[in-house]
PDB file of C-alpha atoms and ligand atoms in Angstrom:
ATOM      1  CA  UNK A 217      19.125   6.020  11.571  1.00 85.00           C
ATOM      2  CA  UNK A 218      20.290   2.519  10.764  1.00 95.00           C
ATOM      3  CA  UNK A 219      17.839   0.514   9.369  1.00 97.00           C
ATOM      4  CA  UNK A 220      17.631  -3.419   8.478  1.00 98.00           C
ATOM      5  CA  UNK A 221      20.191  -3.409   5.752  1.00 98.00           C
ATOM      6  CA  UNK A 222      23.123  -1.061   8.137  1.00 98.00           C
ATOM      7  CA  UNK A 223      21.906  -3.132  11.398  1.00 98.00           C
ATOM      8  CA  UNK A 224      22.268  -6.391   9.251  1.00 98.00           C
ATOM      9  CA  UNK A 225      25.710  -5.138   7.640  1.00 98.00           C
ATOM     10  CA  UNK A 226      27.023  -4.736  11.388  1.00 98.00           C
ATOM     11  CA  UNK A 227      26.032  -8.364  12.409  1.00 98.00           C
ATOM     12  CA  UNK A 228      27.561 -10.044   9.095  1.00 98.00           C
ATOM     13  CA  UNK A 229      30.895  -7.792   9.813  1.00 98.00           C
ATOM     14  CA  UNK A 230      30.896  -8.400  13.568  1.00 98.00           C
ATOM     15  CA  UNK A 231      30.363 -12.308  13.181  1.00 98.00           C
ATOM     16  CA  UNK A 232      34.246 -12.643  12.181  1.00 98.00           C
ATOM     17  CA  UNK A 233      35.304 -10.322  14.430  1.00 97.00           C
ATOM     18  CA  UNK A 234      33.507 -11.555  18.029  1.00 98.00           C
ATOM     19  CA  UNK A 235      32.408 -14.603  17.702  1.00 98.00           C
ATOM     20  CA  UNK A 236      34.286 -17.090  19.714  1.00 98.00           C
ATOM     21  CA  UNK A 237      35.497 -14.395  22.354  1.00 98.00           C
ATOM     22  CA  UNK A 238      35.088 -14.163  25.393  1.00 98.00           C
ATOM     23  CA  UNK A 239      34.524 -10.868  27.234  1.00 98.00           C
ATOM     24  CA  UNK A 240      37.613  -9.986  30.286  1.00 98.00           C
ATOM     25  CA  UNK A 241      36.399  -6.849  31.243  1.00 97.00           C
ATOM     26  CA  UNK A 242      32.898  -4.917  30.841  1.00 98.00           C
ATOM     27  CA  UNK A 243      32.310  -0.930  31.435  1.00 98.00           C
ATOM     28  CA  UNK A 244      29.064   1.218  31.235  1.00 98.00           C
ATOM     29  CA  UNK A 245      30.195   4.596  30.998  1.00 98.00           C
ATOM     30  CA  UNK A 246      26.242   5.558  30.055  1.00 98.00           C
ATOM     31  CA  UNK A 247      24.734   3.961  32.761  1.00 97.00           C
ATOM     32  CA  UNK A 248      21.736   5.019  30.796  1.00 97.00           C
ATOM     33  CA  UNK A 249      21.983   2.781  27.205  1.00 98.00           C
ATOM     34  CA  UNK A 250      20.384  -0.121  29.919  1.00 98.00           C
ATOM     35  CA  UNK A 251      16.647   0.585  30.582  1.00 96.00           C
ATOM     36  CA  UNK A 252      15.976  -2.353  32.221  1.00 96.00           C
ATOM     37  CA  UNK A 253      19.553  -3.510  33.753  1.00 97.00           C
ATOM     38  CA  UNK A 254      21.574  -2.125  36.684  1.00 98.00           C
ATOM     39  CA  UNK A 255      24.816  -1.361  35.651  1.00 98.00           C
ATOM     40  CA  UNK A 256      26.798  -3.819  38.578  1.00 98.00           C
ATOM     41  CA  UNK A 257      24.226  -6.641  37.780  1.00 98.00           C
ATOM     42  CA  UNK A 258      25.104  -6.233  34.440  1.00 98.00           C
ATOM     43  CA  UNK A 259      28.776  -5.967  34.117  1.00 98.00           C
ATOM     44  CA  UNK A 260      28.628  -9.080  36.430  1.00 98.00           C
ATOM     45  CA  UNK A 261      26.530 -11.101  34.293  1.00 98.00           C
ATOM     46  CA  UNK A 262      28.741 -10.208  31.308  1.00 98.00           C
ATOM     47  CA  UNK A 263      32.109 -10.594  32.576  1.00 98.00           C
ATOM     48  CA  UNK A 264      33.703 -14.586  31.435  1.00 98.00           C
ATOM     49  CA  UNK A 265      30.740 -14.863  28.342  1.00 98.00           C
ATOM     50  CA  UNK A 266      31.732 -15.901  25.490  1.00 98.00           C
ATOM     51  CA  UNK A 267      29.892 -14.785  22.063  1.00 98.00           C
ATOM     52  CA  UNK A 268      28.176 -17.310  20.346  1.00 98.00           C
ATOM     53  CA  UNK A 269      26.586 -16.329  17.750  1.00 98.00           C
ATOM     54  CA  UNK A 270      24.730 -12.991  16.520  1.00 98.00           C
ATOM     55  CA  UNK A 271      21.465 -12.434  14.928  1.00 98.00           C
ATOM     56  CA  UNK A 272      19.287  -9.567  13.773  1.00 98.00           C
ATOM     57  CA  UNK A 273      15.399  -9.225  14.424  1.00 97.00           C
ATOM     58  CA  UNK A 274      13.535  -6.353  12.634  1.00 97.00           C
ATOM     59  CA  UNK A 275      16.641  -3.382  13.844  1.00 97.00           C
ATOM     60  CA  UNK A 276      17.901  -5.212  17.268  1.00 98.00           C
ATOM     61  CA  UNK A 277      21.141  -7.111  16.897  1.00 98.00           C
ATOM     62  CA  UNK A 278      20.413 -10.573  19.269  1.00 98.00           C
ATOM     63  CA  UNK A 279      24.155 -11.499  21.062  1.00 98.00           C
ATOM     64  CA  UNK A 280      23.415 -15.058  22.055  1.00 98.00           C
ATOM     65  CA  UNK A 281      25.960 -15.989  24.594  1.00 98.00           C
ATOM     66  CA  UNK A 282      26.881 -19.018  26.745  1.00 97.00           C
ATOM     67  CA  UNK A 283      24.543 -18.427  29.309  1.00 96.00           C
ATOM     68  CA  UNK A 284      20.906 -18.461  29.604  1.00 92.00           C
ATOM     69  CA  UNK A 285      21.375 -14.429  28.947  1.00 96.00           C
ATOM     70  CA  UNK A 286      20.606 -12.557  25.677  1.00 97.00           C
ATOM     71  CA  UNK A 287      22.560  -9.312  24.754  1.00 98.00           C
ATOM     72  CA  UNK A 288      19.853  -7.213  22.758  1.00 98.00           C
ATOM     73  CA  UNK A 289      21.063  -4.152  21.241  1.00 98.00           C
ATOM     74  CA  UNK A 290      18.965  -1.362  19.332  1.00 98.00           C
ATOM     75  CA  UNK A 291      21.441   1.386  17.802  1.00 97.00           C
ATOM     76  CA  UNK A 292      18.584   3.643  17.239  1.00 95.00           C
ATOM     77  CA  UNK A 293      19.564   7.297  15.388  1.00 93.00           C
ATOM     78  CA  UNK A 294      23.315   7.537  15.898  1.00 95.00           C
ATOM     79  CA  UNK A 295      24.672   4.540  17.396  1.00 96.00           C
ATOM     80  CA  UNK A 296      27.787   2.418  16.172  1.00 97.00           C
ATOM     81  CA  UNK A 297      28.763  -0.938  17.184  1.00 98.00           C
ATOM     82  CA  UNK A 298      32.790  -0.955  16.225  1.00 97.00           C
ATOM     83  CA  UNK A 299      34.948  -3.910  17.133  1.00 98.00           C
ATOM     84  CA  UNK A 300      38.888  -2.488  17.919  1.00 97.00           C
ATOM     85  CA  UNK A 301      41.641  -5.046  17.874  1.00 95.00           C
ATOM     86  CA  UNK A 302      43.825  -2.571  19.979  1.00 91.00           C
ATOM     87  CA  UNK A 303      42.451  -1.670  23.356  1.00 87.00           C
ATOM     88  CA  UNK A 304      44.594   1.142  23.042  1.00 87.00           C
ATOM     89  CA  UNK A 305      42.664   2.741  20.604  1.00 90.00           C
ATOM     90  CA  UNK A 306      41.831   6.235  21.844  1.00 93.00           C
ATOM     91  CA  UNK A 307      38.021   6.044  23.181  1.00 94.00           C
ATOM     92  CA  UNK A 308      35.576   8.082  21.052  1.00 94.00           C
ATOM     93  CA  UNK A 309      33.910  10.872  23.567  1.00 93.00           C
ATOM     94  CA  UNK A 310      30.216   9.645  23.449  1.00 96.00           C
ATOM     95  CA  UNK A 311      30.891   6.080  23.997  1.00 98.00           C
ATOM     96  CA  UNK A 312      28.153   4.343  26.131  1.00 98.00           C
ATOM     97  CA  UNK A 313      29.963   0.906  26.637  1.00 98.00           C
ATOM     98  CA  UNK A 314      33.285  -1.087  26.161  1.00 98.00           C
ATOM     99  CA  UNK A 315      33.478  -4.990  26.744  1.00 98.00           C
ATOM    100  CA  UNK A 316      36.759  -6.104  26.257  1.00 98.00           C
ATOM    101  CA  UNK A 317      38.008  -9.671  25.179  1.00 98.00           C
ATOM    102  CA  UNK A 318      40.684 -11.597  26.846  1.00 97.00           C
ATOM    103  CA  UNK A 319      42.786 -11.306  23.228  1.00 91.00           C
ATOM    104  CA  UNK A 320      42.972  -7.816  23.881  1.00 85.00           C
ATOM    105  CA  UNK A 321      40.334  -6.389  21.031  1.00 96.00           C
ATOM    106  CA  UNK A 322      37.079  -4.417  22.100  1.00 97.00           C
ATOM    107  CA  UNK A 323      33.768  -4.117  20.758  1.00 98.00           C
ATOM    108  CA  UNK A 324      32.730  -0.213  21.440  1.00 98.00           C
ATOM    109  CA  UNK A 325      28.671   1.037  21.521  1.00 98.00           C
ATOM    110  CA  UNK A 326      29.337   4.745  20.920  1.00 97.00           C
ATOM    111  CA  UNK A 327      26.255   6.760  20.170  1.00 97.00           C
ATOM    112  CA  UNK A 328      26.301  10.478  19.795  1.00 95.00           C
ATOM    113  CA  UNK A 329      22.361  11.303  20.624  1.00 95.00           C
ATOM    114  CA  UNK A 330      22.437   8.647  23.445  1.00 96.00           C
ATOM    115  CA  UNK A 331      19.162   6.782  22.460  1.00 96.00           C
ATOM    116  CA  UNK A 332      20.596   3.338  21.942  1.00 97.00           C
ATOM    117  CA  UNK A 333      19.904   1.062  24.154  1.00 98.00           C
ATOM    118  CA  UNK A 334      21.331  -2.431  25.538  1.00 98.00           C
ATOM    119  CA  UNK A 335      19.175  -5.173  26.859  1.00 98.00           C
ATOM    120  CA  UNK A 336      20.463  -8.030  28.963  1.00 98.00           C
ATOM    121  CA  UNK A 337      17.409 -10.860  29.929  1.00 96.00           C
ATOM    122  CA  UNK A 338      16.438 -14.379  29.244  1.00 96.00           C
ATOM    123  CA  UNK A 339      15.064 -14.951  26.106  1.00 90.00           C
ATOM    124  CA  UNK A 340      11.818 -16.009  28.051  1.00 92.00           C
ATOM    125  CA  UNK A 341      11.847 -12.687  29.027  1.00 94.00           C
ATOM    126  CA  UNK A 342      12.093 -10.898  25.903  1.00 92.00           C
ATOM    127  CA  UNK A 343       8.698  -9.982  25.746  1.00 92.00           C
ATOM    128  CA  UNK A 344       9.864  -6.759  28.089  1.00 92.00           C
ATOM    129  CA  UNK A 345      11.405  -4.951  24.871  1.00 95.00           C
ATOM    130  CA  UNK A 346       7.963  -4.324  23.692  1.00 89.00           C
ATOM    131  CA  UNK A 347       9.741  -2.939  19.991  1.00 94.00           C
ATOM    132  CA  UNK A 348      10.902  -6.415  19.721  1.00 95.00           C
ATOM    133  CA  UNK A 349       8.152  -8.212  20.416  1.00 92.00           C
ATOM    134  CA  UNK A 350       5.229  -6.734  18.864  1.00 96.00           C
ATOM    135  CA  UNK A 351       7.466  -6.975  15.315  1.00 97.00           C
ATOM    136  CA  UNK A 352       5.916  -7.749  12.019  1.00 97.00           C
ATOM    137  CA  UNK A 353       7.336 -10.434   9.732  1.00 98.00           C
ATOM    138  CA  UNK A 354      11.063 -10.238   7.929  1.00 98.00           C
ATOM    139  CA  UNK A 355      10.822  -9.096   4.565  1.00 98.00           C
ATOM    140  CA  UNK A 356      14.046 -10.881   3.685  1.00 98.00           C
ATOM    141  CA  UNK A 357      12.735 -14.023   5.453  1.00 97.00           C
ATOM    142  CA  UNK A 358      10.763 -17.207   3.773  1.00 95.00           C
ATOM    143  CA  UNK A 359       8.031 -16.433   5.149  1.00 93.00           C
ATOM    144  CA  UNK A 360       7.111 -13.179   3.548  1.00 97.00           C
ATOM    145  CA  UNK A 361       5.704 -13.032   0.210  1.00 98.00           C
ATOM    146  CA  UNK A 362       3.321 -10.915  -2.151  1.00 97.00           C
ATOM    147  CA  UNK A 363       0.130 -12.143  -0.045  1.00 97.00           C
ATOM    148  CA  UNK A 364       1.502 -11.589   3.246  1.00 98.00           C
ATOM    149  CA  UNK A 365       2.024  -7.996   1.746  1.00 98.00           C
ATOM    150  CA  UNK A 366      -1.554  -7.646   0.206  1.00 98.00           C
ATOM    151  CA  UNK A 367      -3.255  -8.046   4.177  1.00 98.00           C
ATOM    152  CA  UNK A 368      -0.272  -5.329   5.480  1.00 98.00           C
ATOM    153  CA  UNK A 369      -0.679  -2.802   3.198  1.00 98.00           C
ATOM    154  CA  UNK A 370      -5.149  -3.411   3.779  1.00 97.00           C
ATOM    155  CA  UNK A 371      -5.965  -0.097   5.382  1.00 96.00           C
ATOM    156  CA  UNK A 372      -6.726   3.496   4.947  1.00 96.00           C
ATOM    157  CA  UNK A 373      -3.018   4.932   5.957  1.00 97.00           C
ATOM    158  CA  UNK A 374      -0.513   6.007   3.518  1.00 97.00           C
ATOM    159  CA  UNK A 375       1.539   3.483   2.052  1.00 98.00           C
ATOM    160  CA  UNK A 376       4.425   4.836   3.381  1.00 97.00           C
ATOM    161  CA  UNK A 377       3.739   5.356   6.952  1.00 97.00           C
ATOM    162  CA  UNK A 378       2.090   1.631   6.797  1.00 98.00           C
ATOM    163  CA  UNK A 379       5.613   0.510   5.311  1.00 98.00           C
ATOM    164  CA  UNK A 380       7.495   2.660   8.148  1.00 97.00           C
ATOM    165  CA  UNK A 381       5.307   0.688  10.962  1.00 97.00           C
ATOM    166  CA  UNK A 382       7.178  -2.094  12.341  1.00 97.00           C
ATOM    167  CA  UNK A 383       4.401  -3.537  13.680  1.00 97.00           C
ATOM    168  CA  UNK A 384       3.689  -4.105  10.298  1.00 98.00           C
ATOM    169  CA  UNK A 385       6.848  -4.836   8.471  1.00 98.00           C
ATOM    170  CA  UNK A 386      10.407  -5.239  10.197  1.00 98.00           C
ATOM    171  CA  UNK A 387      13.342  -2.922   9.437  1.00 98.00           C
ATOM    172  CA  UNK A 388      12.531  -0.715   6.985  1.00 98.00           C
ATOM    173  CA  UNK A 389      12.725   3.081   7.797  1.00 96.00           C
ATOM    174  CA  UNK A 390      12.846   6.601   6.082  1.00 96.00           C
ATOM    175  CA  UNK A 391      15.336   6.131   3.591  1.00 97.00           C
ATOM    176  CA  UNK A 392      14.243   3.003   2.794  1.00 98.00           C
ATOM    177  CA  UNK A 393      10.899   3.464   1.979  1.00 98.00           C
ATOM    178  CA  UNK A 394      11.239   6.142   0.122  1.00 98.00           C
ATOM    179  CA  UNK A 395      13.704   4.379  -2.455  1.00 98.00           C
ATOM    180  CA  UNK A 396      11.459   0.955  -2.386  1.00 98.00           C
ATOM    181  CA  UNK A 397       7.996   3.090  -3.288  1.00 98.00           C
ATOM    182  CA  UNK A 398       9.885   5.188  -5.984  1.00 98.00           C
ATOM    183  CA  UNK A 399      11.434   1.463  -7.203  1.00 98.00           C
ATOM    184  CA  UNK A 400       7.883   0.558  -7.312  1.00 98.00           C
ATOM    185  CA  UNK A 401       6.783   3.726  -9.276  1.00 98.00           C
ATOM    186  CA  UNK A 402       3.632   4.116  -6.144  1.00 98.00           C
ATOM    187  CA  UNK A 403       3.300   7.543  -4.681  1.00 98.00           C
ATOM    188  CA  UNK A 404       4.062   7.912  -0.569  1.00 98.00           C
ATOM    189  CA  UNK A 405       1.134   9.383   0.297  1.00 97.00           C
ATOM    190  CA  UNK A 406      -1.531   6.704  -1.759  1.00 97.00           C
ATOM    191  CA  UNK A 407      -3.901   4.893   1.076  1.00 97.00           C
ATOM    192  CA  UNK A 408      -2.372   1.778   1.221  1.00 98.00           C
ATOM    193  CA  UNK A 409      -5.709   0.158   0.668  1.00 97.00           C
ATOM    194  CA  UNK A 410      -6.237   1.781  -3.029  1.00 97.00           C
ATOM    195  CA  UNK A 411      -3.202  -0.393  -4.030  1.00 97.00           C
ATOM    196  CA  UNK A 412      -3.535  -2.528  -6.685  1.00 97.00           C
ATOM    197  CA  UNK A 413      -2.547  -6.442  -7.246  1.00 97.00           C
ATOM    198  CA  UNK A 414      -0.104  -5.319  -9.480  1.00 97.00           C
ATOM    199  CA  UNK A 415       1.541  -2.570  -7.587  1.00 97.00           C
ATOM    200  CA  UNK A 416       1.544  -5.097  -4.518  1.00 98.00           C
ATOM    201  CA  UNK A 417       4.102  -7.126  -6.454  1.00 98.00           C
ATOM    202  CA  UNK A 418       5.810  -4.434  -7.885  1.00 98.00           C
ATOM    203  CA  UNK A 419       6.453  -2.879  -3.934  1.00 98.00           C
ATOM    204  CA  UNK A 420       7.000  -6.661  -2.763  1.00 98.00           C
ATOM    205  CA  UNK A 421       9.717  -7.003  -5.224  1.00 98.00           C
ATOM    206  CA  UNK A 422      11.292  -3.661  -4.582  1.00 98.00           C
ATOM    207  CA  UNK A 423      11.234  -4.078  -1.546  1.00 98.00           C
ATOM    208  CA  UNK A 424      13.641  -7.404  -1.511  1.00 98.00           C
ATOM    209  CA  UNK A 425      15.568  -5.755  -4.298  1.00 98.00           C
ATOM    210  CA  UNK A 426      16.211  -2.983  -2.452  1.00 98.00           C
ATOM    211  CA  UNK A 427      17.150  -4.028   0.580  1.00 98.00           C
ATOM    212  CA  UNK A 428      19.014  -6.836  -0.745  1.00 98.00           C
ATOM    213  CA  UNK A 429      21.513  -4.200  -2.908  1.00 98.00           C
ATOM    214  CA  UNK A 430      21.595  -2.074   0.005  1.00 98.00           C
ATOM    215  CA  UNK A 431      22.994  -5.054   2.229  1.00 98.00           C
ATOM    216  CA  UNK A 432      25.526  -5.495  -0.741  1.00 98.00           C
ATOM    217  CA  UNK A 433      26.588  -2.533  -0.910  1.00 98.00           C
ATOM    218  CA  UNK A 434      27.274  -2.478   3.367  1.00 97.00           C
ATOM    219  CA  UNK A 435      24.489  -0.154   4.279  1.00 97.00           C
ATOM    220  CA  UNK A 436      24.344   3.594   3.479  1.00 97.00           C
ATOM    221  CA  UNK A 437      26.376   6.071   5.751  1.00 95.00           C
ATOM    222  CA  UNK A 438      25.066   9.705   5.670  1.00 90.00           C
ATOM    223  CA  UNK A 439      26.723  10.602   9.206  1.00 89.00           C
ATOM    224  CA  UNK A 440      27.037   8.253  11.473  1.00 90.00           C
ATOM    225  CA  UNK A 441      26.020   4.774  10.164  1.00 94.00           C
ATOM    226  CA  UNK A 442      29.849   2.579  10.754  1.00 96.00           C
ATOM    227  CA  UNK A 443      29.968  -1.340   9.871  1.00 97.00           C
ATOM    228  CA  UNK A 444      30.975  -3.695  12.903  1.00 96.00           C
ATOM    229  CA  UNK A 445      34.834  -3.207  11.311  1.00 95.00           C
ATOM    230  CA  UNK A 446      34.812   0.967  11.655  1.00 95.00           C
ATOM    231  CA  UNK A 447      34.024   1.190   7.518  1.00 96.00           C
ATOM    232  CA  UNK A 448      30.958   3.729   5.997  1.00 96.00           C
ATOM    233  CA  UNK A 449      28.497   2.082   3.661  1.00 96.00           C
ATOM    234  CA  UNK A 450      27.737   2.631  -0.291  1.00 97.00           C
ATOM    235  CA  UNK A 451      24.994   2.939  -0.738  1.00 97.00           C
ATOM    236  CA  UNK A 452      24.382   5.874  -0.175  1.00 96.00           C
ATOM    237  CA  UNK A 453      26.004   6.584  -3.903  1.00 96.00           C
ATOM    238  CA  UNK A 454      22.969   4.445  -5.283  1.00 97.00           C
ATOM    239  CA  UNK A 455      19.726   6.463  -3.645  1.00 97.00           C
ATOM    240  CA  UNK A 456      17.849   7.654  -6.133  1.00 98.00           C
ATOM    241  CA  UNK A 457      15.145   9.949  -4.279  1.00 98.00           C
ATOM    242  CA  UNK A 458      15.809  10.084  -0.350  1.00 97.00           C
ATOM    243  CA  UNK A 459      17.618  13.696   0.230  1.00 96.00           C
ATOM    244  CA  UNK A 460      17.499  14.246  -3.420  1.00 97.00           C
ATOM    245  CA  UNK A 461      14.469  16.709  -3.561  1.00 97.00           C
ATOM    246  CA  UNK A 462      14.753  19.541  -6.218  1.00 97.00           C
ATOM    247  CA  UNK A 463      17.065  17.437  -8.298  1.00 98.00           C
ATOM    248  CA  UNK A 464      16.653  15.514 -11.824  1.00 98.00           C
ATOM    249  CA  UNK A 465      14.924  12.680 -11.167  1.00 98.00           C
ATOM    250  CA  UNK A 466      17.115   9.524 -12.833  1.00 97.00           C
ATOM    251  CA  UNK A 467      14.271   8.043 -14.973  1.00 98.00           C
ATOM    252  CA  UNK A 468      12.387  11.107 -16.226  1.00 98.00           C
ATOM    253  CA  UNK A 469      14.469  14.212 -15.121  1.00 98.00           C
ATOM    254  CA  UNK A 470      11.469  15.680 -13.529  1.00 98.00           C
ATOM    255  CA  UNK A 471      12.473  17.559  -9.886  1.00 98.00           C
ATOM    256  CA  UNK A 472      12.089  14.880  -6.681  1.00 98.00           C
ATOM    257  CA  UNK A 473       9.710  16.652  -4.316  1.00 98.00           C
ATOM    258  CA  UNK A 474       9.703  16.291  -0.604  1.00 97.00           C
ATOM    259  CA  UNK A 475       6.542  16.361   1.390  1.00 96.00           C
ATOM    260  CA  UNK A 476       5.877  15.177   5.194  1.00 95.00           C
ATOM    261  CA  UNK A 477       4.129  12.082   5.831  1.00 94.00           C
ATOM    262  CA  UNK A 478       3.275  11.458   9.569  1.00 87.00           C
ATOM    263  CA  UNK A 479       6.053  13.803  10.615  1.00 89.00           C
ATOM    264  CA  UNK A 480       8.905  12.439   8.192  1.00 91.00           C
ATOM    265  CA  UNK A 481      10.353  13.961   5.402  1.00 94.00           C
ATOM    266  CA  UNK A 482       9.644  11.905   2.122  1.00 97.00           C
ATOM    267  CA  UNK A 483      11.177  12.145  -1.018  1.00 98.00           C
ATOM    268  CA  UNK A 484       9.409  11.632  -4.370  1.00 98.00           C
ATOM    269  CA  UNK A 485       9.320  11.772  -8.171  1.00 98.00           C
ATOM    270  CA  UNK A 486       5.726  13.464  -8.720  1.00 97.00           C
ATOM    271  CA  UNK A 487       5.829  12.225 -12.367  1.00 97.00           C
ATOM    272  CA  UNK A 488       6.535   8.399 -12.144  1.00 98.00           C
ATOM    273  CA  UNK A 489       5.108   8.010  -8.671  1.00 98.00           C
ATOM    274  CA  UNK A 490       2.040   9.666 -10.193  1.00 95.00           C
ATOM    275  CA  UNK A 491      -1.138   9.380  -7.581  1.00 87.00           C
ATOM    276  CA  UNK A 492      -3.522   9.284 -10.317  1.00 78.00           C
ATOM    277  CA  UNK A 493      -1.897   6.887 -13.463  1.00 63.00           C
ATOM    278  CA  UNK A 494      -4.937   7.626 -15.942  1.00 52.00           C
TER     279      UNK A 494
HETATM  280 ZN1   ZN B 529      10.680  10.505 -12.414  1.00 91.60          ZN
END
C-alpha cells in the first residue's frame, strides 16, 4: 500500500507533468472509485479545469483546480496515478479513470483491487472524507517535533499500532513503521506509554530520517507502487526488516522475526529491538 513517502513521490513527479493542463475529456470507467460523486456530475464538473497545483495530506493527493472544486484522491492498496504523454497508449485492464488534456497526454488512476477512491467537493466540504479530516499532524511538517510525539505515543497500545493510527500520526503505514521502530532500536509490540524520553527522540528522529530517504529514493515498489511518470521506487533495496523475517539481521546478524500486531504482519530484530534492555 502506498504510504506518505510513494503518495508524496507521485505528487513531486506529477507536478511537472500536469500542472498547467487543462483536462479535454474525462471518463469513469469504475463508476465506483467516486463514493460521494455521480459519475455525469462529475465528468461535467471536470471537463475545461485546469490543474493548479497538487498537494499531499497524510496519504490523499489534494488536485487544486481553477474552480471552487477539489480533486481528492486516496490510492489505497494497489492504485497508480500514471501521467501518459500519448493517448494512444494501450489502456491498462483495471483502470478506474482517464482525464485527458487538450495537449494530448493523460493522467490514468488504474487500481487492481479497486479500493481507491476519487473525491470531487468544495474544500468547505471536505469534512465528508472523514480519513482526511480526522488526520493527525505531518511528521515531515514544522509543526511536529519530539514533544508533539511524547503526548501521541501516551497510551497503553503498542507502539506500533499507535504509529500505524492516522488519527494519530499522518502517512505512515506497515512498512514504514516497521523500518522507523527497528531505526529506533524499540520493539513493535512495547505499550507506547512505557517509552522512554530517550527512545521518544530516537523514534522522532527515525522517523524523519526514514521517511525522508525513502522520499529520496522515490518510494519503495514491492508490486504495484508506480511514480506519477510510470517508474518503481528504491527503496525497497534499503529495508532492513519489513519482509525480511528469518534473515540476518544487518546490525547483529540475529534472524528478523515476524509477529502480528492488531492484524498486521510486523517485522523485527528480537535482539536490538530488545523489549526488556537490562
Ligand atoms: Zn539485530
Amino acid at each position: 500500500m502506498p504510504e506518505l513517502p510513494e503518495v508524496e513521490t507521485v505528487k513531486q513527479t506529477l507536478i511537472p507533468l500536469v500542472v498547467g493542463k487543462r483536462i479535454s475529456e474525462c471518463q469513469v470507467l469504475y463508476p465506483r472509485v467516486l463514493p460521494k460523486n455521480h459519475v455525469n456530475e462529475f465528468t461535467a464538473d471536470m471537463i475545461n479545469r485546469k490543474i493548479i497545483t497538487i498537494c499531499r495530506r497524510g496519504k490523499y493527493l489534494l488536485f487544486l483546480l481553477d474552480s471552487k472544486l477539489l480533486l481528492v484522491i486516496h490510492l489505497r492498496m494497489t492504485g497508480q496515478l500514471v501521467f501518459y504523454p500519448e493517448k494512444s497508449a494501450p489502456l491498462a485492464k483495471h483502470t478506474s479513470a482517464v482525464f485527458t488534456f487538450y495537449d494530448g497526454g493523460e493522467l490514468r488512476f488504474v487500481d487492481q483491487r479497486k479500493f481507491g477512491t476519487i473525491y470531487l467537493m468544495p474544500d468547505s466540504q471536505l469534512h465528508i472524507i472523514s480519513g482526511l479530516y480526522t488526520l493527525g499532524p505531518e511528521p515531515l511538517s514544522k509543526e511536529f517535533s519530539s514533544e508533539i510525539l511524547t503526548k501521541i505515543v501516551k497510551s497503553g497500545r503498542s507502539i506500533k499500532s499507535i504509529l500505524l493510527d492516522q488519527k494519530k500520526i499522518a502517512g505512515l503505514g506497515n512498512i514504514y513503521t516497521d523500518e522507523v521502530l527497528y531505526r529506533a532500536r524499540i520493539h513493535p509490540k512495547r505499550p507506547g506509554s512505557s517509552l522512554e524520553t530517550a527512545e521518544i527522540s530516537a523514534l522522532y528522529r527515525s522517523i524523519v530520517t526514514v521517511l525522508q530517504e525513502a522520499i529520496a529514493a522515490k518510494g519503495t515498489t514491492i508490486k504495484d507502487y508506480r511514480t506519477g511518470d510510470g517508474d518503481r521506487g528504491n527503496f525497497q533495496n534499503k529495508l532492513q526488516v519489513y519482509g525480511k523475517s528469518g534473515e540476518a539481521c544487518p546490525t547483529c546478524n540475529t534472524l528478523i522475526q515476524k509477529t502480528k500486531i492488531s492484524g498486521r504482519s510486523s517485522h523485527f530484530c528480537p535482539n536490538c529491538q530488545r523489549w526488556d534492555k537490562s
